[in-house]
GROMACS .gro file of C-alpha atoms in nm:
model
  290
    1UNK     CA    1  28.980  10.717   0.588
    2UNK     CA    2  28.732  10.373   0.651
    3UNK     CA    3  28.566  10.489   0.994
    4UNK     CA    4  28.546  10.824   0.873
    5UNK     CA    5  28.327  10.671   0.570
    6UNK     CA    6  28.124  10.450   0.794
    7UNK     CA    7  28.004  10.734   1.048
    8UNK     CA    8  27.595  10.789   1.044
    9UNK     CA    9  27.557  10.733   0.708
   10UNK     CA   10  27.279  10.495   0.737
   11UNK     CA   11  27.043  10.682   0.915
   12UNK     CA   12  26.664  10.577   1.057
   13UNK     CA   13  26.502  10.716   0.774
   14UNK     CA   14  26.676  10.553   0.496
   15UNK     CA   15  26.587  10.212   0.697
   16UNK     CA   16  26.224  10.324   0.701
   17UNK     CA   17  26.233  10.399   0.320
   18UNK     CA   18  26.377  10.045   0.232
   19UNK     CA   19  26.045   9.904   0.420
   20UNK     CA   20  25.834  10.186   0.251
   21UNK     CA   21  25.939  10.086  -0.067
   22UNK     CA   22  25.912   9.723  -0.007
   23UNK     CA   23  25.533   9.787   0.096
   24UNK     CA   24  25.477  10.011  -0.201
   25UNK     CA   25  25.632   9.753  -0.482
   26UNK     CA   26  25.270   9.569  -0.506
   27UNK     CA   27  25.088   9.929  -0.617
   28UNK     CA   28  25.346   9.948  -0.926
   29UNK     CA   29  25.389   9.864  -1.299
   30UNK     CA   30  25.744   9.990  -1.404
   31UNK     CA   31  26.041  10.164  -1.178
   32UNK     CA   32  26.249  10.439  -1.295
   33UNK     CA   33  26.603  10.368  -1.158
   34UNK     CA   34  26.795  10.715  -1.123
   35UNK     CA   35  27.188  10.668  -1.161
   36UNK     CA   36  27.485  10.914  -1.132
   37UNK     CA   37  27.603  10.897  -1.502
   38UNK     CA   38  27.974  10.969  -1.372
   39UNK     CA   39  27.974  10.668  -1.081
   40UNK     CA   40  27.667  10.436  -1.231
   41UNK     CA   41  27.834  10.152  -1.058
   42UNK     CA   42  27.880  10.287  -0.742
   43UNK     CA   43  27.538  10.496  -0.744
   44UNK     CA   44  27.318  10.134  -0.821
   45UNK     CA   45  27.179  10.016  -0.498
   46UNK     CA   46  27.253   9.673  -0.487
   47UNK     CA   47  26.975   9.605  -0.258
   48UNK     CA   48  26.717   9.734  -0.475
   49UNK     CA   49  26.678   9.391  -0.715
   50UNK     CA   50  26.554   9.227  -0.405
   51UNK     CA   51  26.335   9.522  -0.305
   52UNK     CA   52  26.160   9.553  -0.670
   53UNK     CA   53  26.074   9.185  -0.722
   54UNK     CA   54  26.151   9.138  -1.066
   55UNK     CA   55  25.888   9.457  -1.195
   56UNK     CA   56  25.977   9.593  -1.523
   57UNK     CA   57  26.253   9.865  -1.495
   58UNK     CA   58  26.395  10.152  -1.692
   59UNK     CA   59  26.741  10.318  -1.625
   60UNK     CA   60  26.785  10.703  -1.660
   61UNK     CA   61  27.141  10.800  -1.629
   62UNK     CA   62  27.111  11.123  -1.470
   63UNK     CA   63  27.373  11.413  -1.470
   64UNK     CA   64  27.495  11.332  -1.805
   65UNK     CA   65  27.572  11.685  -1.866
   66UNK     CA   66  27.843  11.672  -1.593
   67UNK     CA   67  28.008  11.288  -1.755
   68UNK     CA   68  28.227  11.224  -2.047
   69UNK     CA   69  27.958  11.189  -2.364
   70UNK     CA   70  28.136  10.894  -2.520
   71UNK     CA   71  28.110  10.714  -2.165
   72UNK     CA   72  27.766  10.776  -2.133
   73UNK     CA   73  27.683  10.626  -2.476
   74UNK     CA   74  27.907  10.313  -2.373
   75UNK     CA   75  27.716  10.281  -2.065
   76UNK     CA   76  27.394  10.314  -2.188
   77UNK     CA   77  27.499  10.026  -2.434
   78UNK     CA   78  27.636   9.799  -2.130
   79UNK     CA   79  27.273   9.797  -1.979
   80UNK     CA   80  27.084   9.765  -2.283
   81UNK     CA   81  27.305   9.470  -2.346
   82UNK     CA   82  27.140   9.359  -2.043
   83UNK     CA   83  26.796   9.381  -2.156
   84UNK     CA   84  26.768   9.710  -1.976
   85UNK     CA   85  26.623  10.013  -2.128
   86UNK     CA   86  26.828  10.274  -2.051
   87UNK     CA   87  26.809  10.646  -2.140
   88UNK     CA   88  27.065  10.940  -2.098
   89UNK     CA   89  26.922  11.246  -1.915
   90UNK     CA   90  26.972  11.581  -1.794
   91UNK     CA   91  26.705  11.721  -1.562
   92UNK     CA   92  26.835  12.061  -1.582
   93UNK     CA   93  26.769  12.083  -1.939
   94UNK     CA   94  26.513  11.808  -1.998
   95UNK     CA   95  26.708  11.609  -2.202
   96UNK     CA   96  26.593  11.246  -2.241
   97UNK     CA   97  26.258  11.305  -2.042
   98UNK     CA   98  26.040  11.259  -2.358
   99UNK     CA   99  26.231  10.928  -2.430
  100UNK     CA  100  26.171  10.828  -2.074
  101UNK     CA  101  25.815  10.829  -2.120
  102UNK     CA  102  25.793  10.689  -2.495
  103UNK     CA  103  25.978  10.387  -2.319
  104UNK     CA  104  25.731  10.346  -2.006
  105UNK     CA  105  25.480  10.340  -2.282
  106UNK     CA  106  25.643  10.085  -2.529
  107UNK     CA  107  25.715   9.854  -2.222
  108UNK     CA  108  25.351   9.879  -2.091
  109UNK     CA  109  25.197   9.871  -2.423
  110UNK     CA  110  25.163   9.486  -2.411
  111UNK     CA  111  24.991   9.443  -2.088
  112UNK     CA  112  24.743   9.768  -2.172
  113UNK     CA  113  24.682   9.619  -2.468
  114UNK     CA  114  24.555   9.295  -2.310
  115UNK     CA  115  24.320   9.465  -2.057
  116UNK     CA  116  24.190   9.648  -2.377
  117UNK     CA  117  24.090   9.318  -2.553
  118UNK     CA  118  23.940   9.208  -2.191
  119UNK     CA  119  23.717   9.546  -2.215
  120UNK     CA  120  23.901   9.708  -1.909
  121UNK     CA  121  23.877  10.033  -1.886
  122UNK     CA  122  24.259  10.153  -1.939
  123UNK     CA  123  24.419  10.157  -1.600
  124UNK     CA  124  24.695  10.436  -1.491
  125UNK     CA  125  25.054  10.353  -1.515
  126UNK     CA  126  25.212  10.395  -1.181
  127UNK     CA  127  25.586  10.452  -1.203
  128UNK     CA  128  25.816  10.428  -0.885
  129UNK     CA  129  26.132  10.658  -0.891
  130UNK     CA  130  26.415  10.517  -0.688
  131UNK     CA  131  26.755  10.634  -0.651
  132UNK     CA  132  27.017  10.727  -0.420
  133UNK     CA  133  27.044  11.048  -0.227
  134UNK     CA  134  27.175  11.322  -0.428
  135UNK     CA  135  27.113  11.157  -0.784
  136UNK     CA  136  26.872  11.437  -0.886
  137UNK     CA  137  26.565  11.260  -0.847
  138UNK     CA  138  26.340  11.550  -0.748
  139UNK     CA  139  26.463  11.762  -1.047
  140UNK     CA  140  26.398  11.458  -1.269
  141UNK     CA  141  26.026  11.455  -1.150
  142UNK     CA  142  25.977  11.797  -1.157
  143UNK     CA  143  26.108  11.837  -1.543
  144UNK     CA  144  25.940  11.517  -1.642
  145UNK     CA  145  25.622  11.637  -1.455
  146UNK     CA  146  25.690  11.983  -1.592
  147UNK     CA  147  25.615  12.150  -1.283
  148UNK     CA  148  25.793  12.180  -0.949
  149UNK     CA  149  25.638  11.899  -0.769
  150UNK     CA  150  25.916  11.746  -0.563
  151UNK     CA  151  26.141  11.913  -0.313
  152UNK     CA  152  26.463  12.009  -0.447
  153UNK     CA  153  26.788  12.101  -0.251
  154UNK     CA  154  27.161  12.063  -0.301
  155UNK     CA  155  27.223  11.832  -0.011
  156UNK     CA  156  27.114  11.454   0.016
  157UNK     CA  157  26.818  11.378   0.213
  158UNK     CA  158  26.620  11.639   0.074
  159UNK     CA  159  26.300  11.475   0.003
  160UNK     CA  160  26.146  11.333   0.317
  161UNK     CA  161  25.808  11.153   0.220
  162UNK     CA  162  25.634  10.962  -0.035
  163UNK     CA  163  25.426  11.143  -0.281
  164UNK     CA  164  25.220  11.069  -0.620
  165UNK     CA  165  25.231  11.279  -0.881
  166UNK     CA  166  25.048  11.285  -1.179
  167UNK     CA  167  25.250  11.367  -1.524
  168UNK     CA  168  24.996  11.281  -1.796
  169UNK     CA  169  24.621  11.172  -1.798
  170UNK     CA  170  24.745  10.785  -1.736
  171UNK     CA  171  25.083  10.803  -1.559
  172UNK     CA  172  25.132  10.898  -1.202
  173UNK     CA  173  25.462  10.873  -1.033
  174UNK     CA  174  25.587  10.790  -0.663
  175UNK     CA  175  25.861  10.947  -0.521
  176UNK     CA  176  26.034  10.851  -0.246
  177UNK     CA  177  26.361  10.974  -0.030
  178UNK     CA  178  26.699  10.835  -0.160
  179UNK     CA  179  26.833  10.508  -0.010
  180UNK     CA  180  27.148  10.373   0.031
  181UNK     CA  181  27.241  10.034   0.172
  182UNK     CA  182  27.412   9.916   0.509
  183UNK     CA  183  27.713   9.850   0.344
  184UNK     CA  184  27.956   9.935   0.084
  185UNK     CA  185  28.136   9.657  -0.119
  186UNK     CA  186  28.468   9.839  -0.122
  187UNK     CA  187  28.607  10.170  -0.003
  188UNK     CA  188  28.643  10.279  -0.376
  189UNK     CA  189  28.230  10.278  -0.383
  190UNK     CA  190  28.270  10.502  -0.079
  191UNK     CA  191  28.486  10.738  -0.219
  192UNK     CA  192  28.284  10.767  -0.538
  193UNK     CA  193  27.960  10.830  -0.330
  194UNK     CA  194  28.189  11.108  -0.156
  195UNK     CA  195  28.339  11.266  -0.421
  196UNK     CA  196  27.992  11.319  -0.585
  197UNK     CA  197  27.826  11.444  -0.272
  198UNK     CA  198  27.599  11.145  -0.191
  199UNK     CA  199  27.741  11.084   0.176
  200UNK     CA  200  27.700  11.394   0.376
  201UNK     CA  201  28.051  11.632   0.394
  202UNK     CA  202  27.918  11.664   0.770
  203UNK     CA  203  28.023  11.290   0.827
  204UNK     CA  204  28.359  11.261   0.599
  205UNK     CA  205  28.686  11.383   0.596
  206UNK     CA  206  28.679  11.655   0.335
  207UNK     CA  207  29.034  11.678   0.287
  208UNK     CA  208  29.131  11.318   0.277
  209UNK     CA  209  28.848  11.272   0.033
  210UNK     CA  210  28.971  11.577  -0.170
  211UNK     CA  211  29.330  11.408  -0.205
  212UNK     CA  212  29.208  11.097  -0.283
  213UNK     CA  213  28.995  11.266  -0.570
  214UNK     CA  214  29.289  11.500  -0.693
  215UNK     CA  215  29.487  11.205  -0.731
  216UNK     CA  216  29.214  11.001  -0.968
  217UNK     CA  217  29.203  11.357  -1.156
  218UNK     CA  218  29.588  11.379  -1.198
  219UNK     CA  219  29.591  11.025  -1.336
  220UNK     CA  220  29.273  11.038  -1.534
  221UNK     CA  221  29.222  11.392  -1.642
  222UNK     CA  222  29.503  11.556  -1.593
  223UNK     CA  223  29.483  11.826  -1.843
  224UNK     CA  224  29.106  11.964  -1.740
  225UNK     CA  225  29.249  11.974  -1.411
  226UNK     CA  226  29.587  12.153  -1.475
  227UNK     CA  227  29.355  12.423  -1.726
  228UNK     CA  228  29.081  12.496  -1.416
  229UNK     CA  229  29.375  12.611  -1.181
  230UNK     CA  230  29.605  12.768  -1.461
  231UNK     CA  231  29.887  12.524  -1.352
  232UNK     CA  232  30.146  12.436  -1.565
  233UNK     CA  233  30.292  12.077  -1.530
  234UNK     CA  234  30.636  12.170  -1.471
  235UNK     CA  235  30.565  12.354  -1.146
  236UNK     CA  236  30.506  12.011  -1.021
  237UNK     CA  237  30.785  11.777  -0.870
  238UNK     CA  238  30.685  11.413  -0.927
  239UNK     CA  239  30.757  11.317  -0.587
  240UNK     CA  240  30.530  11.515  -0.398
  241UNK     CA  241  30.258  11.599  -0.696
  242UNK     CA  242  29.946  11.569  -0.496
  243UNK     CA  243  30.081  11.812  -0.219
  244UNK     CA  244  30.180  12.078  -0.440
  245UNK     CA  245  29.881  12.059  -0.668
  246UNK     CA  246  29.684  12.110  -0.386
  247UNK     CA  247  29.886  12.399  -0.228
  248UNK     CA  248  29.884  12.568  -0.593
  249UNK     CA  249  29.504  12.506  -0.598
  250UNK     CA  250  29.480  12.681  -0.241
  251UNK     CA  251  29.689  13.002  -0.354
  252UNK     CA  252  29.541  13.045  -0.710
  253UNK     CA  253  29.194  13.016  -0.564
  254UNK     CA  254  29.304  13.256  -0.253
  255UNK     CA  255  29.242  12.969   0.036
  256UNK     CA  256  29.538  13.104   0.260
  257UNK     CA  257  29.553  13.154   0.609
  258UNK     CA  258  29.701  13.417   0.818
  259UNK     CA  259  30.070  13.427   0.702
  260UNK     CA  260  30.013  13.266   0.387
  261UNK     CA  261  29.981  12.938   0.476
  262UNK     CA  262  29.735  12.702   0.253
  263UNK     CA  263  29.380  12.652   0.411
  264UNK     CA  264  29.364  12.296   0.350
  265UNK     CA  265  28.978  12.256   0.446
  266UNK     CA  266  28.921  12.557   0.199
  267UNK     CA  267  29.111  12.401  -0.095
  268UNK     CA  268  28.925  12.046  -0.049
  269UNK     CA  269  28.577  12.224  -0.021
  270UNK     CA  270  28.697  12.416  -0.358
  271UNK     CA  271  28.834  12.100  -0.540
  272UNK     CA  272  28.499  11.885  -0.459
  273UNK     CA  273  28.255  12.162  -0.538
  274UNK     CA  274  28.416  12.233  -0.850
  275UNK     CA  275  28.434  11.879  -0.950
  276UNK     CA  276  28.064  11.830  -0.856
  277UNK     CA  277  27.920  12.117  -1.082
  278UNK     CA  278  28.138  12.005  -1.411
  279UNK     CA  279  28.403  12.334  -1.380
  280UNK     CA  280  28.683  12.073  -1.379
  281UNK     CA  281  28.499  11.903  -1.697
  282UNK     CA  282  28.305  11.646  -1.804
  283UNK     CA  283  28.434  11.387  -1.625
  284UNK     CA  284  28.314  11.005  -1.562
  285UNK     CA  285  28.510  10.810  -1.285
  286UNK     CA  286  28.405  10.453  -1.373
  287UNK     CA  287  28.473  10.374  -1.730
  288UNK     CA  288  28.407  10.146  -1.957
  289UNK     CA  289  28.705  10.060  -2.167
  290UNK     CA  290  28.624  10.010  -2.571
   0.00000   0.00000   0.00000
């Protein structure tokens, strides 16, 4: 598992993006860091703190529609207790976009007021949008700008180059490609990024990742999992739960090879896709305990 997770996951364009952010940060007034609401810790790039040079920051907990609603609120409180403004967002419906812009205006108001008192013409507020691949940055930008300005795709790494996007008379966004970091702290972080599609499926063992995800879902979201695939708990033997679950999911979804044997690769893809699209339920993998 460890070797699979480390294959070609920090390509050249990410190193280039890291340097680009470092060069561009002096042009920026405020940073919006987009996190995946299902994995707020694992989707937060630990290198960004050094790159952002103590710039003003807002966190957007994106893909909130796929995450547990109670956990979304707890994570919002967690970041705000650390004095970091946080907004729960959903790029698909536009939830939270107005609040993000309101927070930008509020944070920048003291500085803009000082400029006005000195008789300076109000300058544009320049915002840097950062986040790991596949966290929904381009969809976020298109929604907040109310037009299709950024490339969007369902695979990580679609945004290729930086672009300035005007979203209001005095507000501009700078989009950058998604950036990972050179070494994951734990295998758990690597797995969380694999579950959510941040690490490209071509460079991981999808079947092994799917078994890890299945275990996590069975332990924490059993009812959602069994309901999704119409599986009765009595169909499972405790000693072989994961194997039997994977087989039952394959059978019920028609992922079969010749002779009726389960196609594990196809079944793994089905499970991962169902999780990533919210078909299993609103699931947060990293919990804050009450």
